Amino acid sequence: MKIVRAKDYKDMSRKAANIISAQIIMKANCVLGLATGSTPIGAYEQLVEWYNKGDLDFSEVTTINLDEYKGISRDNDQSYYYFMNEKLFDRVNINKKNTYLPDGMEPDSEIACRKYNDIIHSIGGVDLQLLGLGHNGHIGFNEPGIAFEKETHCVNLSSRTIKANMRFFADEKDVPRQAYTMGIKTIMSAHKILVVVSGEDKAEILKNAFFGPITPSVPASVLQLHNDVTVVADEAALKELDA
Ligand code: F6R
């Protein structure tokens, strides 16, 4: 595992965007595994800026996202579909037909997960998987548990995650309780993994995840077993490691 130190959020975003753009330049038709949440927003903004300058071409890129809320329609501004279009897909020359997210409006979890697994298998492997890190160590929506779930599955979000998501919804009752997420086996199958971490509130979990025991109670800890993981973290998030 490589830890890349960034000064602050802006620096972290730029460094992460550099790694993503290097992947696109090295392999124009690469498959990017993408994440939502607040941490990658700056990296997406940077990619858009470089695209506008003519430095990046997304025309052959395929993307596959980690997760989507269950029961939220694609035109809801809290859906991850909406997020990805707003932050990246609508702003670059990607072919939308090559961008995938789980279908949050499929009420039958078994069908939704099977369909997403089929897509994952058909696109033939992720070159670079971008991940954020949840406060409880979740990656995608693989919440702490007693086992690592392998492929796409429906999860009941933990009370901590629901609370963290509350800031985006007008009313607590509107916060989704379930989500479809890629499994740990799929995430671990990516050739390269890039984790972005920012802020002091992530310092403790960053230390536990990457230097603590490997356990499903801290899902991100499994990344210690992957042989090409780069963590780009800012100084605030690295505080516990420096202590
Ligand atoms: C998002 C996702 C989540 C987030 C995590 C961190 O697609 O799968 O695992 O990466 O919750 O979220 P932020 O970046 O908002 O702290």
PDB file of N, CA and C and ligand atoms in Angstrom, residues 35-40 66-67 80 132-134 138-141 167 202, ligand 1:
ATOM      1  N   ALA A  35     -16.939   6.365  -7.248  1.00  0.00           N
ATOM      2  CA  ALA A  35     -17.604   6.529  -5.952  1.00  0.00           C
ATOM      3  C   ALA A  35     -18.331   7.861  -5.919  1.00  0.00           C
ATOM      4  N   THR A  36     -19.328   7.951  -5.067  1.00  0.00           N
ATOM      5  CA  THR A  36     -19.987   9.237  -4.814  1.00  0.00           C
ATOM      6  C   THR A  36     -19.535   9.728  -3.433  1.00  0.00           C
ATOM      7  N   GLY A  37     -20.372  10.513  -2.757  1.00  0.00           N
ATOM      8  CA  GLY A  37     -19.975  11.057  -1.455  1.00  0.00           C
ATOM      9  C   GLY A  37     -19.240  12.372  -1.640  1.00  0.00           C
ATOM     10  N   SER A  38     -18.914  13.022  -0.528  1.00  0.00           N
ATOM     11  CA  SER A  38     -18.314  14.356  -0.664  1.00  0.00           C
ATOM     12  C   SER A  38     -16.831  14.314  -1.005  1.00  0.00           C
ATOM     13  N   THR A  39     -16.111  13.274  -0.593  1.00  0.00           N
ATOM     14  CA  THR A  39     -14.649  13.285  -0.778  1.00  0.00           C
ATOM     15  C   THR A  39     -14.212  13.375  -2.252  1.00  0.00           C
ATOM     16  N   PRO A  40     -14.796  12.609  -3.181  1.00  0.00           N
ATOM     17  CA  PRO A  40     -14.271  12.679  -4.555  1.00  0.00           C
ATOM     18  C   PRO A  40     -14.709  13.886  -5.380  1.00  0.00           C
ATOM     19  N   LEU A  66     -20.034   2.241  -7.517  1.00  0.00           N
ATOM     20  CA  LEU A  66     -20.079   1.308  -6.389  1.00  0.00           C
ATOM     21  C   LEU A  66     -21.490   0.995  -5.923  1.00  0.00           C
ATOM     22  N   ASP A  67     -22.346   2.029  -5.907  1.00  0.00           N
ATOM     23  CA  ASP A  67     -23.599   1.816  -5.179  1.00  0.00           C
ATOM     24  C   ASP A  67     -24.693   2.794  -5.583  1.00  0.00           C
ATOM     25  N   TYR A  80     -27.543   8.597  -6.585  1.00  0.00           N
ATOM     26  CA  TYR A  80     -26.146   8.605  -7.020  1.00  0.00           C
ATOM     27  C   TYR A  80     -26.071   8.760  -8.546  1.00  0.00           C
ATOM     28  N   GLY A 132     -14.111   6.067  -1.450  1.00  0.00           N
ATOM     29  CA  GLY A 132     -14.067   6.933  -0.280  1.00  0.00           C
ATOM     30  C   GLY A 132     -14.057   6.006   0.933  1.00  0.00           C
ATOM     31  N   LEU A 133     -13.895   6.569   2.097  1.00  0.00           N
ATOM     32  CA  LEU A 133     -13.848   5.752   3.317  1.00  0.00           C
ATOM     33  C   LEU A 133     -14.921   6.240   4.285  1.00  0.00           C
ATOM     34  N   GLY A 134     -15.844   5.344   4.652  1.00  0.00           N
ATOM     35  CA  GLY A 134     -16.889   5.720   5.610  1.00  0.00           C
ATOM     36  C   GLY A 134     -16.306   5.839   7.014  1.00  0.00           C
ATOM     37  N   HIS A 138     -16.726   1.634   6.223  1.00  0.00           N
ATOM     38  CA  HIS A 138     -17.374   1.021   5.056  1.00  0.00           C
ATOM     39  C   HIS A 138     -16.717   1.475   3.755  1.00  0.00           C
ATOM     40  N   ILE A 139     -16.778   0.596   2.767  1.00  0.00           N
ATOM     41  CA  ILE A 139     -16.368   0.949   1.400  1.00  0.00           C
ATOM     42  C   ILE A 139     -17.533   0.537   0.504  1.00  0.00           C
ATOM     43  N   GLY A 140     -17.851   1.399  -0.488  1.00  0.00           N
ATOM     44  CA  GLY A 140     -19.153   1.233  -1.114  1.00  0.00           C
ATOM     45  C   GLY A 140     -20.128   1.310   0.048  1.00  0.00           C
ATOM     46  N   PHE A 141     -21.152   0.488   0.027  1.00  0.00           N
ATOM     47  CA  PHE A 141     -22.005   0.414   1.223  1.00  0.00           C
ATOM     48  C   PHE A 141     -21.837  -0.940   1.901  1.00  0.00           C
ATOM     49  N   ARG A 167     -27.775  14.937   6.440  1.00  0.00           N
ATOM     50  CA  ARG A 167     -27.498  16.309   6.036  1.00  0.00           C
ATOM     51  C   ARG A 167     -27.990  16.613   4.623  1.00  0.00           C
ATOM     52  N   LYS A 202     -11.801  11.645   9.808  1.00  0.00           N
ATOM     53  CA  LYS A 202     -11.486  10.331   9.209  1.00  0.00           C
ATOM     54  C   LYS A 202     -10.151   9.780   9.738  1.00  0.00           C
TER      55      LYS A 202
HETATM   56  C1  F6R B   1     -20.051   6.353  -2.085  1.00  0.00           C
HETATM   57  C2  F6R B   1     -19.706   5.292  -1.168  1.00  0.00           C
HETATM   58  C3  F6R B   1     -19.355   5.519   0.261  1.00  0.00           C
HETATM   59  C4  F6R B   1     -18.543   6.778   0.519  1.00  0.00           C
HETATM   60  C5  F6R B   1     -18.252   6.931   2.009  1.00  0.00           C
HETATM   61  C6  F6R B   1     -17.484   8.187   2.322  1.00  0.00           C
HETATM   62  O1  F6R B   1     -20.308   5.825  -3.372  1.00  0.00           O
HETATM   63  O2  F6R B   1     -19.730   4.200  -1.585  1.00  0.00           O
HETATM   64  O3  F6R B   1     -18.632   4.398   0.710  1.00  0.00           O
HETATM   65  O4  F6R B   1     -17.348   6.716  -0.208  1.00  0.00           O
HETATM   66  O5  F6R B   1     -19.449   6.940   2.714  1.00  0.00           O
HETATM   67  O6  F6R B   1     -18.309   9.275   2.048  1.00  0.00           O
HETATM   68  P1  F6R B   1     -17.800  10.769   2.117  1.00  0.00           P
HETATM   69  O7  F6R B   1     -16.822  10.924   1.008  1.00  0.00           O
HETATM   70  O8  F6R B   1     -19.033  11.611   1.901  1.00  0.00           O
HETATM   71  O9  F6R B   1     -17.184  10.961   3.467  1.00  0.00           O
END
